[in-house]
Short mmCIF file of C-alpha atoms and ligand atoms in Angstrom, two decimals:
data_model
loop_
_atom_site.label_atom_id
_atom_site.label_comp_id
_atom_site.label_asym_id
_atom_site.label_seq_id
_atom_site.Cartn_x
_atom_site.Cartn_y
_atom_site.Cartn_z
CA UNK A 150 -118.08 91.46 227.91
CA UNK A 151 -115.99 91.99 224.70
CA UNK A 152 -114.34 95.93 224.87
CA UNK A 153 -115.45 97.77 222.20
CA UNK A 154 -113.13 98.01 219.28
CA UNK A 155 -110.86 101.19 218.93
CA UNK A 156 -112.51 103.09 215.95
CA UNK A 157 -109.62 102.95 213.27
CA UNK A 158 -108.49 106.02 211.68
CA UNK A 159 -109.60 107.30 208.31
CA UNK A 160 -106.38 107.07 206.20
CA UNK A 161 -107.34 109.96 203.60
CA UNK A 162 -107.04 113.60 203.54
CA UNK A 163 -103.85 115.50 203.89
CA UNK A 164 -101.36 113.95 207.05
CA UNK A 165 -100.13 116.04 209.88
CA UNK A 166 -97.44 118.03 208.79
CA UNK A 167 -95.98 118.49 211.93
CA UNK A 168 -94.61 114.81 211.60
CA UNK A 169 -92.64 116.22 208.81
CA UNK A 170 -91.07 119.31 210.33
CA UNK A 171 -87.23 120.22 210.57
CA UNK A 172 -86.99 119.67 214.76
CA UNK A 173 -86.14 123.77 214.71
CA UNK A 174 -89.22 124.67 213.22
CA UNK A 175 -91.75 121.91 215.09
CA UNK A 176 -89.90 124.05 218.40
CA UNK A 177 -90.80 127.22 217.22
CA UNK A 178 -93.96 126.66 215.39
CA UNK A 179 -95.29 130.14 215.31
CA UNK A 180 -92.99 132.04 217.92
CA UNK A 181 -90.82 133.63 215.17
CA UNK A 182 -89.06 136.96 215.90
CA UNK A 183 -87.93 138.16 212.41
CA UNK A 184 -86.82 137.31 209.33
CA UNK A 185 -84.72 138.49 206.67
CA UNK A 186 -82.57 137.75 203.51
CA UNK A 187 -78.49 137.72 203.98
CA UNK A 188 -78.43 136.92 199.94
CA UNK A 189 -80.89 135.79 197.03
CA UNK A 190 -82.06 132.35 198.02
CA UNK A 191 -81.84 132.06 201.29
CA UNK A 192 -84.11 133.00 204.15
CA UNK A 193 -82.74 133.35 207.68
CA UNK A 194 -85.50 132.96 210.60
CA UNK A 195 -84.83 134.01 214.12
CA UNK A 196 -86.86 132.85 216.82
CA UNK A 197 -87.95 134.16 220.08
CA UNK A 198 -86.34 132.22 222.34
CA UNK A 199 -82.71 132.45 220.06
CA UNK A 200 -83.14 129.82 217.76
CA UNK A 201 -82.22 130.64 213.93
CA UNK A 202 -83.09 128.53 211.06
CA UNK A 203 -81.04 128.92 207.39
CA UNK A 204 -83.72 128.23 204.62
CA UNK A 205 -81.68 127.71 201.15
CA UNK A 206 -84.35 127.50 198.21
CA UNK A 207 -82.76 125.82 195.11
CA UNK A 208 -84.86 125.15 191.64
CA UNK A 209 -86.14 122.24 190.58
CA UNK A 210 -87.92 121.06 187.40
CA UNK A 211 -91.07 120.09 189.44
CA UNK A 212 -91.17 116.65 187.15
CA UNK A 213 -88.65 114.63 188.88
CA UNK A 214 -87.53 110.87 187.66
CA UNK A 215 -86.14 108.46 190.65
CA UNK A 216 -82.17 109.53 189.95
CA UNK A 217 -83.13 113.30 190.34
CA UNK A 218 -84.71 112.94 193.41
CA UNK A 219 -82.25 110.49 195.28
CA UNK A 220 -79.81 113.21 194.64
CA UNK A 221 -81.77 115.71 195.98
CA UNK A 222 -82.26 113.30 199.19
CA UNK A 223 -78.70 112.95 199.48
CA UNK A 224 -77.95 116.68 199.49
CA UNK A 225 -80.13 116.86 202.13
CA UNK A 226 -78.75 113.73 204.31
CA UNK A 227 -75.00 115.05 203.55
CA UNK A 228 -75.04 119.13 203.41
CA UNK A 229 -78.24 119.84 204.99
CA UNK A 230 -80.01 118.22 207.83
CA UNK A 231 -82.55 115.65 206.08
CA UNK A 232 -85.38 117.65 206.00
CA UNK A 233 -86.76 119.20 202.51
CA UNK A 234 -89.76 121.50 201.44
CA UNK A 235 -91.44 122.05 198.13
CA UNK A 236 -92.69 125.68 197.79
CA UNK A 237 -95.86 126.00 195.27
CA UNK A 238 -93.42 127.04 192.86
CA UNK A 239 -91.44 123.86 192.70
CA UNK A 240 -88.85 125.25 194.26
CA UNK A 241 -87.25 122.43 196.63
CA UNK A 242 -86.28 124.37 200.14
CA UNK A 243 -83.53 122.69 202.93
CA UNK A 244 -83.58 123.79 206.24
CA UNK A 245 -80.38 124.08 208.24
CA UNK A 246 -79.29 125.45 211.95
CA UNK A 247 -75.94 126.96 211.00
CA UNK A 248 -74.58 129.66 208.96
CA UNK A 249 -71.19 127.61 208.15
CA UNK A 250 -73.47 125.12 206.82
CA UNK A 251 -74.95 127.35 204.16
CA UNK A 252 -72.38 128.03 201.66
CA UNK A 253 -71.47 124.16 201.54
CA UNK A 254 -74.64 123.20 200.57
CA UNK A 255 -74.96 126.00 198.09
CA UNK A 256 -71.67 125.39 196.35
CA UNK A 257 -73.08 121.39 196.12
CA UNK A 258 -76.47 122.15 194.64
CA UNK A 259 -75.10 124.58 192.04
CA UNK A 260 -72.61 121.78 191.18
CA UNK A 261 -75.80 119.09 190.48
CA UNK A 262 -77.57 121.74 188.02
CA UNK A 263 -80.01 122.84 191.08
CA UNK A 264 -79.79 126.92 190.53
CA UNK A 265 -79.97 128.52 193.92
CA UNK A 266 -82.54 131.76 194.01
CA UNK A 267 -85.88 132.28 193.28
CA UNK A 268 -87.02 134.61 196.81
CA UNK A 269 -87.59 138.08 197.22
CA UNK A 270 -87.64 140.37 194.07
CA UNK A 271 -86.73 137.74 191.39
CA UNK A 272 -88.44 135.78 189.19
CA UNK A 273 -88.84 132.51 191.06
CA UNK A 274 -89.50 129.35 189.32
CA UNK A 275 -92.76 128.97 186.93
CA UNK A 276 -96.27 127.08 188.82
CA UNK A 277 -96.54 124.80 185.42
CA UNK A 278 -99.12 122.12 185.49
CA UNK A 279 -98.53 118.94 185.61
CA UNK A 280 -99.42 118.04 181.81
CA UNK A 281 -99.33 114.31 179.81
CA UNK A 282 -97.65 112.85 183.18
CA UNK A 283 -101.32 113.00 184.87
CA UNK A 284 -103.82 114.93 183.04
CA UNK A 285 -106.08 113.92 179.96
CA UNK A 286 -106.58 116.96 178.47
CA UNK A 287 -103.22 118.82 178.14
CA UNK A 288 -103.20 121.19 174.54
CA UNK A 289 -99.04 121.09 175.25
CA UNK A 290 -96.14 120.32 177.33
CA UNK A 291 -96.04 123.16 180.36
CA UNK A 292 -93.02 121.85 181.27
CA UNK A 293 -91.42 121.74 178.13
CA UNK A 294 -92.23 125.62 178.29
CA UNK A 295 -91.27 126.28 181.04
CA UNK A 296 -87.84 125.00 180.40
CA UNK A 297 -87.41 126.46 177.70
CA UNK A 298 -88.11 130.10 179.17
CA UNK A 299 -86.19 129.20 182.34
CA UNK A 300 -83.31 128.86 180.75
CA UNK A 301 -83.40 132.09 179.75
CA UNK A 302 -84.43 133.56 182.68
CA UNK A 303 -82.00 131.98 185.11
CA UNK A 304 -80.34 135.15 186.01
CA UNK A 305 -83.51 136.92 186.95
CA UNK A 306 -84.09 133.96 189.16
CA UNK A 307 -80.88 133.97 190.82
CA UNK A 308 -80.77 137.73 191.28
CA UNK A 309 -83.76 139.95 193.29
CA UNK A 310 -83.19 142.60 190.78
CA UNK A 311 -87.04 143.26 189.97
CA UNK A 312 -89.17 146.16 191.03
CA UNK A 313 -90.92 143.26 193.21
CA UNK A 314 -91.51 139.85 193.25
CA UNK A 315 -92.83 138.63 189.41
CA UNK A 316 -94.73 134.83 189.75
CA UNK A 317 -95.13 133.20 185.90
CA UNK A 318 -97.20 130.33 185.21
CA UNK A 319 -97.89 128.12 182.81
CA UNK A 320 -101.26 125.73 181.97
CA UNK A 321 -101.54 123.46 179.27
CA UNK A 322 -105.28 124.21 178.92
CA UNK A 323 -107.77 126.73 179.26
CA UNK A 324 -109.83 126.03 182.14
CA UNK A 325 -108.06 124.19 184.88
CA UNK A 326 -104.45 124.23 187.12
CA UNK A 327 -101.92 127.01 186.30
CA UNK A 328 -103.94 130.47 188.78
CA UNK A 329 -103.34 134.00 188.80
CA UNK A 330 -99.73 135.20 188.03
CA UNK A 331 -97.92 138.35 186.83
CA UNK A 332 -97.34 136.72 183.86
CA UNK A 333 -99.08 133.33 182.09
CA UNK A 334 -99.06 131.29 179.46
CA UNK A 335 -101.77 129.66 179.15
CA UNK A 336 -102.97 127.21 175.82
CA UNK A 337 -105.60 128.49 173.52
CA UNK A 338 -108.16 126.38 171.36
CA UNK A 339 -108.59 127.99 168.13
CA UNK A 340 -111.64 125.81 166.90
CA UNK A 341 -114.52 124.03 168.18
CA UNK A 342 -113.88 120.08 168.81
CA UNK A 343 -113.91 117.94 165.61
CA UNK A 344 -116.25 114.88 166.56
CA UNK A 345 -115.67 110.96 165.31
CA UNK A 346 -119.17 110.11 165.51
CA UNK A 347 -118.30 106.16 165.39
CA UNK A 348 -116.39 106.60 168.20
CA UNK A 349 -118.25 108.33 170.12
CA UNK A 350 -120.63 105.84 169.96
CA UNK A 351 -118.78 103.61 171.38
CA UNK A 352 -116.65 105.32 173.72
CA UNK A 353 -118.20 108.58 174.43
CA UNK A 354 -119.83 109.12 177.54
CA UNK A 355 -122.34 111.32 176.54
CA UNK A 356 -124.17 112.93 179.37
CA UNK A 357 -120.78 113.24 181.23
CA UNK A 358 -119.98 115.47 178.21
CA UNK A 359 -123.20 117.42 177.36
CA UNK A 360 -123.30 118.22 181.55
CA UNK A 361 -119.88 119.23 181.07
CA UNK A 362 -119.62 122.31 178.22
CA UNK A 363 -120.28 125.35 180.34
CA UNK A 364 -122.13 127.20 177.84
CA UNK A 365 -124.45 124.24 176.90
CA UNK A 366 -123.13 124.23 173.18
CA UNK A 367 -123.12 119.93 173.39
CA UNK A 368 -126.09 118.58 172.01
CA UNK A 369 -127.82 114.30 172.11
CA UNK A 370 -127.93 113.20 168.49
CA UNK A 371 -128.35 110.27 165.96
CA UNK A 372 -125.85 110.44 163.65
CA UNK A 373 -126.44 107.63 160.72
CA UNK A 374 -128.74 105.72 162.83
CA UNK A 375 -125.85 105.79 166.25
CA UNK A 376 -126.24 107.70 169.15
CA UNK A 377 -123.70 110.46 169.06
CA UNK A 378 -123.31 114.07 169.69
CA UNK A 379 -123.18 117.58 167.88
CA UNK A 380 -122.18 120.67 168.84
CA UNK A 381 -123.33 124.27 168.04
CA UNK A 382 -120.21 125.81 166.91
CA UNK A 383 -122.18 129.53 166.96
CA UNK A 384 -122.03 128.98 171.24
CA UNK A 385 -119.05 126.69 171.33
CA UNK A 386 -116.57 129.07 173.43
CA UNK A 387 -113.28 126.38 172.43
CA UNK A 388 -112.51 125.93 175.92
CA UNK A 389 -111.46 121.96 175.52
CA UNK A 390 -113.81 120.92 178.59
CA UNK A 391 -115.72 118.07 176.35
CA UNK A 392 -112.63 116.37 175.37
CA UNK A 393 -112.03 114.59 178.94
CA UNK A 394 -114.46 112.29 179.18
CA UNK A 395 -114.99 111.75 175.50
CA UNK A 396 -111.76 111.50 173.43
CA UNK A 397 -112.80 111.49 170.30
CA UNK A 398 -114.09 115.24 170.40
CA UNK A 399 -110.61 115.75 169.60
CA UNK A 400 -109.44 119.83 169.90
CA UNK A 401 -105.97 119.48 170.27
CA UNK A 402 -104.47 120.34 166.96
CA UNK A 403 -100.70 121.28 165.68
CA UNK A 404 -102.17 124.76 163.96
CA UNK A 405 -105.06 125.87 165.48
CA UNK A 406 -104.40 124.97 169.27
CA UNK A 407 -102.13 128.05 170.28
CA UNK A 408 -100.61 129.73 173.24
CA UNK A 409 -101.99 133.49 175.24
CA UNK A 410 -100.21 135.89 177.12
CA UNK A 411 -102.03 137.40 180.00
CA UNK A 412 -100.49 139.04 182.63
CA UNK A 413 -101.56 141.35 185.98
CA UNK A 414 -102.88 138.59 188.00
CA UNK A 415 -101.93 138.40 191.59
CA UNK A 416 -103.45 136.51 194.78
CA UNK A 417 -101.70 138.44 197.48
CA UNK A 418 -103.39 141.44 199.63
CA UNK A 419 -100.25 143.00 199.64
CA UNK A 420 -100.17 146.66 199.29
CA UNK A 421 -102.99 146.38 196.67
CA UNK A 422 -106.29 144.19 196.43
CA UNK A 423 -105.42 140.84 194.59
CA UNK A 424 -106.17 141.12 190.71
CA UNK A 425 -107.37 139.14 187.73
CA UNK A 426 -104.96 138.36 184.60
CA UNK A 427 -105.76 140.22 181.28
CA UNK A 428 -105.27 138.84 178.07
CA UNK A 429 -102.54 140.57 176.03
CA UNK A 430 -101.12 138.56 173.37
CA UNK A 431 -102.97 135.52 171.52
CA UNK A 432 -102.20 133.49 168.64
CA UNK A 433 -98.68 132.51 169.43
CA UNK A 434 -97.93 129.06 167.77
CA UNK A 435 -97.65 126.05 170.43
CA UNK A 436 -94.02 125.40 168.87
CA UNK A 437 -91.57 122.73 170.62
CA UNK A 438 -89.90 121.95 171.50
CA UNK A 439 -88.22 125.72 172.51
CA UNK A 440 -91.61 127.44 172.04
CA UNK A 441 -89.30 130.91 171.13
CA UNK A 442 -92.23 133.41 170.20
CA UNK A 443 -93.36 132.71 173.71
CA UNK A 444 -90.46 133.50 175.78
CA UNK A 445 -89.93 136.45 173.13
CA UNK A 446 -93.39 137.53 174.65
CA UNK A 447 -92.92 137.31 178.13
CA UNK A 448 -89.24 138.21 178.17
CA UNK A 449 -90.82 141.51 175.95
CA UNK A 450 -93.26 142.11 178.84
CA UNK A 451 -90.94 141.35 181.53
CA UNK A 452 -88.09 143.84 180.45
CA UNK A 453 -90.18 146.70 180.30
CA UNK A 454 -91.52 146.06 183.56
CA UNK A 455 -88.40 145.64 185.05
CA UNK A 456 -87.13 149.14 183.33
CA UNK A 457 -90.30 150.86 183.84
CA UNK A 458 -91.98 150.27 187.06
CA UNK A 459 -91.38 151.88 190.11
CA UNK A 460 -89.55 150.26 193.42
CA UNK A 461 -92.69 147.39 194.88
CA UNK A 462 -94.58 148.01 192.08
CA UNK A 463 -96.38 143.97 190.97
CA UNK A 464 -96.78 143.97 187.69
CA UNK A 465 -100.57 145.13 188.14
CA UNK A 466 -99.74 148.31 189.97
CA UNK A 467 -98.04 149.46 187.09
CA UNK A 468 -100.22 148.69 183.90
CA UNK A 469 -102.86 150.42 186.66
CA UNK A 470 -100.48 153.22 186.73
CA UNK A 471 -99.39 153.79 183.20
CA UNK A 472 -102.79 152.29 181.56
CA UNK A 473 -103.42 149.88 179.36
CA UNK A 474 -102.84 151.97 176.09
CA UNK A 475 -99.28 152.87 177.48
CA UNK A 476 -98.86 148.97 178.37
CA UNK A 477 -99.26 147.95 174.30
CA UNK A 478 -97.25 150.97 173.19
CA UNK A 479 -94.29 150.42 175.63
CA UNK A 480 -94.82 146.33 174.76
CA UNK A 481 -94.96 146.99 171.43
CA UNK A 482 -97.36 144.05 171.43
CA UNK A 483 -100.65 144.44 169.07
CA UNK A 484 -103.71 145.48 170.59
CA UNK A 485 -106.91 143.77 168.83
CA UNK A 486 -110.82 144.44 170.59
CA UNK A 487 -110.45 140.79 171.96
CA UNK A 488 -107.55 141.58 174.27
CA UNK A 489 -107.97 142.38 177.78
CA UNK A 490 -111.45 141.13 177.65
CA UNK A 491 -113.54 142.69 180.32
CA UNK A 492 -115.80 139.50 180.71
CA UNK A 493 -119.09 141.72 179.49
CA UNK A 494 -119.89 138.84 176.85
CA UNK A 495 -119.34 136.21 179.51
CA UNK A 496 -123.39 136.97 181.25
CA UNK A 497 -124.97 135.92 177.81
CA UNK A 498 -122.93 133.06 177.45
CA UNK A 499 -122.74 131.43 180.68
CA UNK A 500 -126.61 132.19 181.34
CA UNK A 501 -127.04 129.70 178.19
CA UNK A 502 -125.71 126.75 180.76
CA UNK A 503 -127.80 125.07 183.17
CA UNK A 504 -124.47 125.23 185.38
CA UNK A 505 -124.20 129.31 186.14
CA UNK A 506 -127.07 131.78 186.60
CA UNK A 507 -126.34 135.22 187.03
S1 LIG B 652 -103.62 122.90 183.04
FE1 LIG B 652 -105.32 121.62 182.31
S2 LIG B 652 -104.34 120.08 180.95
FE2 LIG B 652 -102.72 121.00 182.19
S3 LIG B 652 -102.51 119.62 183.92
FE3 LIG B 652 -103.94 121.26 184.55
S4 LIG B 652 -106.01 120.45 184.09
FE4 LIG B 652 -104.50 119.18 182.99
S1 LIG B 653 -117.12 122.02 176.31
FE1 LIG B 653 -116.01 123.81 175.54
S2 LIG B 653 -115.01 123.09 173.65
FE2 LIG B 653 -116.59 121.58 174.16
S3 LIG B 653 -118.38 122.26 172.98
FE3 LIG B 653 -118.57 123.17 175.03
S4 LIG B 653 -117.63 125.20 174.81
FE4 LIG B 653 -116.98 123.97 173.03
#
């Protein structure tokens, strides 16, 4: 009789990562002792039975062509020992098991324009999204950004000279990647969509876009005898969710697609509960390519954190502290009644969808 056939494995999902480990870690999977910092970007992990592992965490620009990342490889075949790990941040981290090999490898990625930092109390590299590489809907360039600012910040991120650790992100639209940070920048539609109606007879798929708008704003109609769409601009909220699967309700626009500051956001239980962002600045022109009324923003924000806030003190704990009156005053950033938005007018609006009931 014919043996049954092996059942093949399912090739999807995420891959064992223990296939991927540094040998030092796969030993010591967790049975570490301690760990601590001998200098801004690197971590030094001790474990139980004696073994010690050298982390050295270097930036990177997340967006990598072919050259950058063969160089990267070769740091790691030459001056570290072939093993690499991306932290959420971007950051790109090599693991080694000796101290002498540390400063070699430190001295080389400084050399290739790979700043070494970004642990501890610094400000570690930006979680940008991923933008026109992958995404359709993208209001901006995050990483364009994101450069920008980093290039200003560099020292922060190679010194731990904040009152604790500060995470920055950036998304390049309203609804989607980017997550709670101390500080992001995040796009921000001005205007409903503008509609093409004979495109969107053509192209648009419709239901895909009426099921999509999350206040239920998108409306079936016949527009000079075609099947298109309209929207009801009174319960349009701007948030850019139709234009996806129907390009030609086109809200990206140079003047009225801008950029938002909101800050306080943290996912950690650290200390304090984890926290939602606030918005505190709006209206700041989406201006490449060196965007400089954001960074004058966030570097505005970030300053008077650093001066102002006590020792472990997120960025949260201290507008909790001082209060959000003392926040704009010290910022000297203009307070309008649609900042720090309290989400009260979000229960009439999301109750119009057929998506949220609460
Ligand atoms: S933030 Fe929005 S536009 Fe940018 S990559 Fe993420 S989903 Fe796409
Ligand atoms: S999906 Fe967003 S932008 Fe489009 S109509 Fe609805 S609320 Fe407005």
């Amino acid at each position: 009789m014919a043996q049954p056939q092996m059942r093949r494995a399912i090739e999807s999902g995420v891959p064992d990562n223990q296939q991927y480990l540094h040998p030092l870690l796969k030993k010591n999977y967790g049975n570490w002792k301690y760990h601590d910092r001998p200098r801004p970007g690197v971590l030094h992990h001790v474990a139980h039975g004696g073994d010690q592992v050298w982390t050295v965490r270097a930036g990177t620009q997340r967006q990598m062509d072919v050259f950058t990342i063969r160089r990267l490889c070769d740091i790691a075949d030459q001056y570290a020992e072939g093993h690499v790990r991306f932290t959420i941040r971007s950051n790109i981290e090599f693991m080694l098991s000796s101290e002498a090999k540390v400063a070699p490898l430190i001295a080389e990625l400084e050399k290739s324009g790979f700043p070494v930092g970004g642990t501890g109390n610094s400000v570690s590299m930006i979680a940008h999204t991923q933008g026109w590489l992958h995404c359709d809907i993208p209001g901006t360039d995050a990483s364009g950004a994101v450069k920008a600012l980093m290039d200003e910040l560099i020292d922060e991120f190679r010194k731990e000279e904040m009152p604790n650790r500060v995470h920055l992100s950036t998304s390049c639209c309203e609804i989607n990647c980017g997550g709670q940070a101390d500080i992001a920048i995040i796009i921000q539609h001005t205007k409903p969509p503008k509609l093409n109606h004979d495109l969107i007879a053509n192209v648009g798929e419709r239901p895909a876009v009426v099921a999509r708008c999350p206040v239920a704003a998108i409306r079936p109609a016949l527009v000079n005898g075609k099947p298109s769409l309209e929207v009801d601009e009174k319960k349009c909220i701007c948030c850019g969710a139709c234009y996806p699967p129907c390009p030609p309700m086109q809200i990206n626009d140079p003047e009225h697609s801008k950029f938002a500051i909101w800050v306080g956001g943290k996912n950690s239980n650290a200390r304090a509960k984890p926290t939602f962002m606030k918005m505190v600045a709006a209206g700041i022109p989406n201006n490449p390519p060196r965007w400089p009324e954001v960074s004058e923003v966030v570097k505005r924000i970030l300053y008077v954190y650093k001066d102002d806030a006590r020792p472990w003190e997120r960025l949260s704990d201290w507008v909790e502290r001082i209060g959000w009156p003392r926040f704009f005053e010290k910022t000297d950033l203009p307070f309008t009644k649609y900042l720090i938005d309290d989400w009260r007018g979000a229960r009439a609006n999301l109750n119009a969808s057929t998506h949220i009931r609460f």
